[in-house]
């Protein structure tokens, strides 16, 4: 570990000496008038010479000021050189955290099929007769995002389930807007209902869309921000009926949105 530290310090020796040099001379010149006498007497004490008095002539005072400035600069330079590795390490870590924050996606789509906040029952007299599907969006960045929009990309399932729930009466091949916010502040989270389906939505027709598993894609956008997309699965036989697929499973859905057998 010690040898690694020595190698690291040697590899950044230019940065170390640059940090130690910067400002040390100006700082020494500014403090020499205050600490010059103290430094001089310390030097005299260490060398055993206590018979030296402060100069009274102008040339002597100039020489005294120059000597104390140089001595103080040496002290400051060595102190900054010793502190340089720690200071540079703290600065590098802060820069790395800022870089990670910039590279981190600012928008997040949030869904947990095990959380009752995102899958809510459609109540009936005796038991739940279906589920409401909710989705959350969060600003995980450090700046306010403008014009935040959640949309469902076009598919058969999107048109039959989400577009109908959003009140769209005519079929269209364009994405379906689920919700929009004029601004989303850092750390803020919003949650919105997308649609609901009953457990009895299936029919006797085997090709009916709600009889089979379907994939559909939601995306969240904001001004000057990368778009985030997630693929969701509808399974009429599962409880709950909705879940968000992992990124490795988030293949693009087919035009109909139905899962295809390999």
CSV table of C-alpha atoms in Angstrom, one decimal:
chain,number,residue,atom,x,y,z
A,1,UNK,CA,0.0,0.0,0.0
A,2,UNK,CA,2.8,2.4,0.9
A,3,UNK,CA,4.6,1.7,-2.4
A,4,UNK,CA,1.3,2.2,-4.3
A,5,UNK,CA,0.9,5.6,-2.6
A,6,UNK,CA,4.5,6.6,-3.5
A,7,UNK,CA,3.9,5.5,-7.2
A,8,UNK,CA,0.6,7.5,-7.3
A,9,UNK,CA,2.2,10.6,-5.8
A,10,UNK,CA,5.0,10.3,-8.3
A,11,UNK,CA,2.6,9.9,-11.2
A,12,UNK,CA,0.8,13.2,-10.3
A,13,UNK,CA,4.0,15.0,-9.1
A,14,UNK,CA,3.3,17.9,-11.6
A,15,UNK,CA,-0.2,18.4,-10.1
A,16,UNK,CA,1.2,18.3,-6.6
A,17,UNK,CA,3.9,20.9,-7.2
A,18,UNK,CA,1.5,23.0,-9.2
A,19,UNK,CA,-0.9,23.1,-6.3
A,20,UNK,CA,1.9,23.8,-3.8
A,21,UNK,CA,3.3,26.6,-5.9
A,22,UNK,CA,0.0,28.3,-6.8
A,23,UNK,CA,-0.7,31.2,-4.4
A,24,UNK,CA,2.1,30.2,-1.9
A,25,UNK,CA,4.4,33.2,-2.9
A,26,UNK,CA,1.6,35.8,-2.7
A,27,UNK,CA,0.4,34.3,0.6
A,28,UNK,CA,4.0,34.4,2.0
A,29,UNK,CA,4.5,38.0,0.9
A,30,UNK,CA,1.2,39.0,2.5
A,31,UNK,CA,1.9,37.3,5.8
A,32,UNK,CA,5.6,38.1,6.1
A,33,UNK,CA,5.1,41.4,7.8
A,34,UNK,CA,3.1,39.7,10.5
A,35,UNK,CA,5.0,36.5,11.0
A,36,UNK,CA,8.4,37.6,9.9
A,37,UNK,CA,9.6,38.4,13.4
A,38,UNK,CA,8.2,35.1,14.8
A,39,UNK,CA,10.0,33.1,12.1
A,40,UNK,CA,13.2,35.0,12.6
A,41,UNK,CA,13.3,34.4,16.3
A,42,UNK,CA,12.4,30.8,15.8
A,43,UNK,CA,15.3,30.4,13.5
A,44,UNK,CA,17.6,32.2,15.9
A,45,UNK,CA,16.4,30.0,18.7
A,46,UNK,CA,17.1,26.9,16.8
A,47,UNK,CA,20.5,28.0,15.7
A,48,UNK,CA,21.4,29.2,19.2
A,49,UNK,CA,21.9,32.8,18.2
A,50,UNK,CA,19.9,35.1,20.5
A,51,UNK,CA,22.2,38.2,20.2
A,52,UNK,CA,20.8,39.3,16.9
A,53,UNK,CA,18.5,42.4,17.0
A,54,UNK,CA,16.0,43.6,14.4
A,55,UNK,CA,17.5,46.0,11.8
A,56,UNK,CA,16.8,49.7,12.1
A,57,UNK,CA,18.2,50.9,8.8
A,58,UNK,CA,16.2,50.8,5.5
A,59,UNK,CA,18.5,48.4,3.7
A,60,UNK,CA,18.5,46.1,6.8
A,61,UNK,CA,14.7,46.2,6.9
A,62,UNK,CA,14.5,45.4,3.2
A,63,UNK,CA,16.8,42.4,3.7
A,64,UNK,CA,14.9,41.3,6.7
A,65,UNK,CA,11.6,41.4,4.8
A,66,UNK,CA,13.1,39.5,1.9
A,67,UNK,CA,14.6,36.8,4.1
A,68,UNK,CA,11.4,36.3,6.1
A,69,UNK,CA,9.3,36.2,3.0
A,70,UNK,CA,11.5,33.5,1.5
A,71,UNK,CA,11.5,31.5,4.8
A,72,UNK,CA,7.7,31.9,5.1
A,73,UNK,CA,7.2,30.8,1.5
A,74,UNK,CA,9.3,27.7,2.1
A,75,UNK,CA,7.1,26.8,5.1
A,76,UNK,CA,3.8,27.5,3.1
A,77,UNK,CA,5.1,25.6,0.1
A,78,UNK,CA,6.0,22.5,2.1
A,79,UNK,CA,2.7,22.6,3.9
A,80,UNK,CA,0.7,22.9,0.7
A,81,UNK,CA,2.8,20.1,-0.8
A,82,UNK,CA,2.0,17.8,2.1
A,83,UNK,CA,-1.7,18.7,1.8
A,84,UNK,CA,-1.9,18.5,-2.0
A,85,UNK,CA,-2.6,14.7,-2.2
A,86,UNK,CA,-5.7,15.0,0.1
A,87,UNK,CA,-6.9,18.2,-1.6
A,88,UNK,CA,-6.6,16.7,-5.1
A,89,UNK,CA,-8.2,13.5,-4.0
A,90,UNK,CA,-11.2,15.4,-2.6
A,91,UNK,CA,-11.5,17.5,-5.8
A,92,UNK,CA,-11.3,14.4,-8.0
A,93,UNK,CA,-14.0,12.6,-6.0
A,94,UNK,CA,-16.2,15.7,-6.2
A,95,UNK,CA,-15.7,15.9,-10.0
A,96,UNK,CA,-16.5,12.2,-10.3
A,97,UNK,CA,-19.7,12.6,-8.4
A,98,UNK,CA,-20.7,15.5,-10.6
A,99,UNK,CA,-19.9,13.5,-13.7
A,100,UNK,CA,-21.9,10.6,-12.5
A,101,UNK,CA,-24.8,12.9,-11.8
A,102,UNK,CA,-24.6,14.4,-15.3
A,103,UNK,CA,-24.4,10.9,-16.9
A,104,UNK,CA,-27.2,9.5,-14.8
A,105,UNK,CA,-30.6,9.5,-16.6
A,106,UNK,CA,-32.6,12.5,-15.3
A,107,UNK,CA,-35.9,10.8,-15.9
A,108,UNK,CA,-37.1,7.6,-14.3
A,109,UNK,CA,-40.2,5.6,-14.9
A,110,UNK,CA,-41.3,3.9,-11.7
A,111,UNK,CA,-43.5,0.8,-11.3
A,112,UNK,CA,-43.6,-2.0,-8.9
A,113,UNK,CA,-46.3,-4.7,-9.4
A,114,UNK,CA,-45.9,-5.7,-5.7
A,115,UNK,CA,-46.7,-2.1,-4.6
A,116,UNK,CA,-50.4,-1.3,-4.0
A,117,UNK,CA,-49.7,2.3,-5.0
A,118,UNK,CA,-49.1,1.2,-8.6
A,119,UNK,CA,-51.6,-1.7,-8.9
A,120,UNK,CA,-54.9,-0.8,-7.3
A,121,UNK,CA,-58.0,-3.0,-7.1
A,122,UNK,CA,-61.2,-2.2,-8.9
A,123,UNK,CA,-63.6,-2.5,-5.9
A,124,UNK,CA,-66.8,-4.5,-6.0
A,125,UNK,CA,-69.3,-5.6,-3.3
A,126,UNK,CA,-67.4,-8.8,-2.4
A,127,UNK,CA,-63.9,-8.7,-3.9
A,128,UNK,CA,-61.8,-6.9,-6.4
A,129,UNK,CA,-63.1,-7.4,-9.9
A,130,UNK,CA,-60.0,-5.9,-11.7
A,131,UNK,CA,-57.0,-3.7,-11.4
A,132,UNK,CA,-56.1,-0.1,-12.1
A,133,UNK,CA,-52.6,0.4,-13.5
A,134,UNK,CA,-50.6,3.4,-12.3
A,135,UNK,CA,-47.2,4.7,-13.3
A,136,UNK,CA,-44.7,7.0,-11.6
A,137,UNK,CA,-42.2,9.4,-13.0
A,138,UNK,CA,-39.3,11.0,-11.1
A,139,UNK,CA,-36.7,13.6,-11.7
A,140,UNK,CA,-33.5,12.0,-10.6
A,141,UNK,CA,-31.3,14.8,-11.8
A,142,UNK,CA,-30.2,18.1,-10.3
A,143,UNK,CA,-32.1,20.5,-12.5
A,144,UNK,CA,-35.8,21.3,-13.1
A,145,UNK,CA,-37.1,19.5,-16.2
A,146,UNK,CA,-39.7,21.2,-18.4
A,147,UNK,CA,-42.5,19.8,-20.4
A,148,UNK,CA,-42.5,16.3,-18.9
A,149,UNK,CA,-44.7,13.9,-20.8
A,150,UNK,CA,-45.6,10.2,-20.4
A,151,UNK,CA,-46.8,8.5,-23.6
A,152,UNK,CA,-47.7,5.0,-24.7
A,153,UNK,CA,-46.2,3.9,-28.0
A,154,UNK,CA,-48.5,2.7,-30.6
A,155,UNK,CA,-49.6,-0.9,-30.6
A,156,UNK,CA,-52.9,-2.9,-30.7
A,157,UNK,CA,-53.0,-3.1,-26.9
A,158,UNK,CA,-52.2,0.6,-26.6
A,159,UNK,CA,-55.1,1.5,-28.9
A,160,UNK,CA,-57.6,-0.9,-27.3
A,161,UNK,CA,-56.8,-0.4,-23.6
A,162,UNK,CA,-54.9,2.9,-23.1
A,163,UNK,CA,-56.3,5.0,-25.9
A,164,UNK,CA,-59.8,4.0,-24.9
A,165,UNK,CA,-59.1,4.9,-21.2
A,166,UNK,CA,-57.7,8.3,-22.3
A,167,UNK,CA,-60.9,9.0,-24.2
A,168,UNK,CA,-59.6,8.7,-27.7
A,169,UNK,CA,-62.5,7.6,-29.9
A,170,UNK,CA,-60.8,7.2,-33.3
A,171,UNK,CA,-57.9,4.9,-34.0
A,172,UNK,CA,-54.6,6.5,-34.6
A,173,UNK,CA,-51.1,5.3,-35.2
A,174,UNK,CA,-49.5,8.0,-33.1
A,175,UNK,CA,-48.5,7.6,-29.4
A,176,UNK,CA,-51.1,8.1,-26.8
A,177,UNK,CA,-50.4,10.8,-24.2
A,178,UNK,CA,-51.0,9.6,-20.7
A,179,UNK,CA,-50.1,12.7,-18.7
A,180,UNK,CA,-48.1,15.9,-19.0
A,181,UNK,CA,-46.5,18.3,-16.4
A,182,UNK,CA,-45.1,21.7,-17.2
A,183,UNK,CA,-42.2,21.2,-14.9
A,184,UNK,CA,-40.7,18.6,-12.6
A,185,UNK,CA,-38.3,19.8,-9.9
A,186,UNK,CA,-35.2,17.8,-8.8
A,187,UNK,CA,-36.2,14.8,-6.7
A,188,UNK,CA,-39.9,15.3,-7.4
A,189,UNK,CA,-42.1,12.3,-8.2
A,190,UNK,CA,-45.5,12.2,-9.8
A,191,UNK,CA,-47.9,9.2,-10.2
A,192,UNK,CA,-50.8,8.9,-12.6
A,193,UNK,CA,-53.4,6.3,-13.5
A,194,UNK,CA,-52.9,4.8,-17.0
A,195,UNK,CA,-55.9,2.5,-17.3
A,196,UNK,CA,-57.9,-0.3,-15.6
A,197,UNK,CA,-59.0,-3.7,-16.7
A,198,UNK,CA,-61.4,-6.2,-15.2
A,199,UNK,CA,-60.6,-9.8,-14.5
A,200,UNK,CA,-63.5,-10.7,-16.8
A,201,UNK,CA,-62.2,-8.8,-19.8
A,202,UNK,CA,-61.4,-12.0,-21.7
A,203,UNK,CA,-63.9,-13.5,-24.1
A,204,UNK,CA,-64.6,-16.8,-25.8
A,205,UNK,CA,-62.7,-15.7,-28.9
A,206,UNK,CA,-59.2,-17.1,-28.6
A,207,UNK,CA,-57.8,-14.3,-30.7
A,208,UNK,CA,-59.3,-11.6,-28.5
A,209,UNK,CA,-56.5,-9.2,-27.4
A,210,UNK,CA,-57.3,-9.4,-23.7
A,211,UNK,CA,-57.1,-13.3,-23.8
A,212,UNK,CA,-53.4,-13.4,-24.4
A,213,UNK,CA,-50.2,-11.8,-22.9
A,214,UNK,CA,-49.4,-8.5,-24.4
A,215,UNK,CA,-46.4,-6.1,-24.3
A,216,UNK,CA,-46.8,-2.4,-24.5
A,217,UNK,CA,-44.2,0.4,-24.2
A,218,UNK,CA,-44.3,3.6,-22.1
A,219,UNK,CA,-41.9,6.5,-22.6
A,220,UNK,CA,-41.3,9.6,-20.6
A,221,UNK,CA,-39.8,12.7,-22.3
A,222,UNK,CA,-38.7,16.2,-21.3
A,223,UNK,CA,-37.2,19.2,-23.0
A,224,UNK,CA,-33.5,18.7,-23.8
A,225,UNK,CA,-33.5,15.4,-21.9
A,226,UNK,CA,-32.9,11.8,-23.2
A,227,UNK,CA,-36.1,9.8,-23.6
A,228,UNK,CA,-36.6,6.9,-21.2
A,229,UNK,CA,-38.6,3.8,-22.4
A,230,UNK,CA,-39.8,0.8,-20.5
A,231,UNK,CA,-41.7,-2.3,-21.7
A,232,UNK,CA,-44.6,-3.7,-19.7
A,233,UNK,CA,-46.3,-7.0,-19.7
A,234,UNK,CA,-50.0,-7.7,-19.5
A,235,UNK,CA,-50.9,-11.3,-18.5
A,236,UNK,CA,-54.6,-12.0,-17.9
A,237,UNK,CA,-53.9,-15.1,-15.9
A,238,UNK,CA,-51.4,-13.4,-13.5
A,239,UNK,CA,-52.2,-11.5,-10.3
A,240,UNK,CA,-51.4,-8.7,-10.6
A,241,UNK,CA,-51.9,-8.6,-14.4
A,242,UNK,CA,-49.2,-6.0,-15.0
A,243,UNK,CA,-45.4,-6.0,-14.5
A,244,UNK,CA,-42.5,-4.0,-15.9
A,245,UNK,CA,-39.9,-6.1,-17.7
A,246,UNK,CA,-36.2,-5.7,-17.0
A,247,UNK,CA,-34.0,-3.9,-19.5
A,248,UNK,CA,-32.7,-7.2,-20.8
A,249,UNK,CA,-36.2,-8.3,-21.5
A,250,UNK,CA,-37.4,-5.0,-23.0
A,251,UNK,CA,-37.5,-6.1,-26.6
A,252,UNK,CA,-39.5,-3.9,-29.0
A,253,UNK,CA,-43.1,-5.1,-29.2
A,254,UNK,CA,-44.6,-6.3,-32.4
A,255,UNK,CA,-47.1,-4.2,-34.3
A,256,UNK,CA,-49.9,-5.9,-32.5
A,257,UNK,CA,-48.1,-5.9,-29.2
A,258,UNK,CA,-48.8,-9.6,-28.6
A,259,UNK,CA,-46.0,-11.9,-27.6
A,260,UNK,CA,-44.7,-14.1,-30.4
A,261,UNK,CA,-43.6,-17.7,-30.0
A,262,UNK,CA,-40.0,-18.4,-31.0
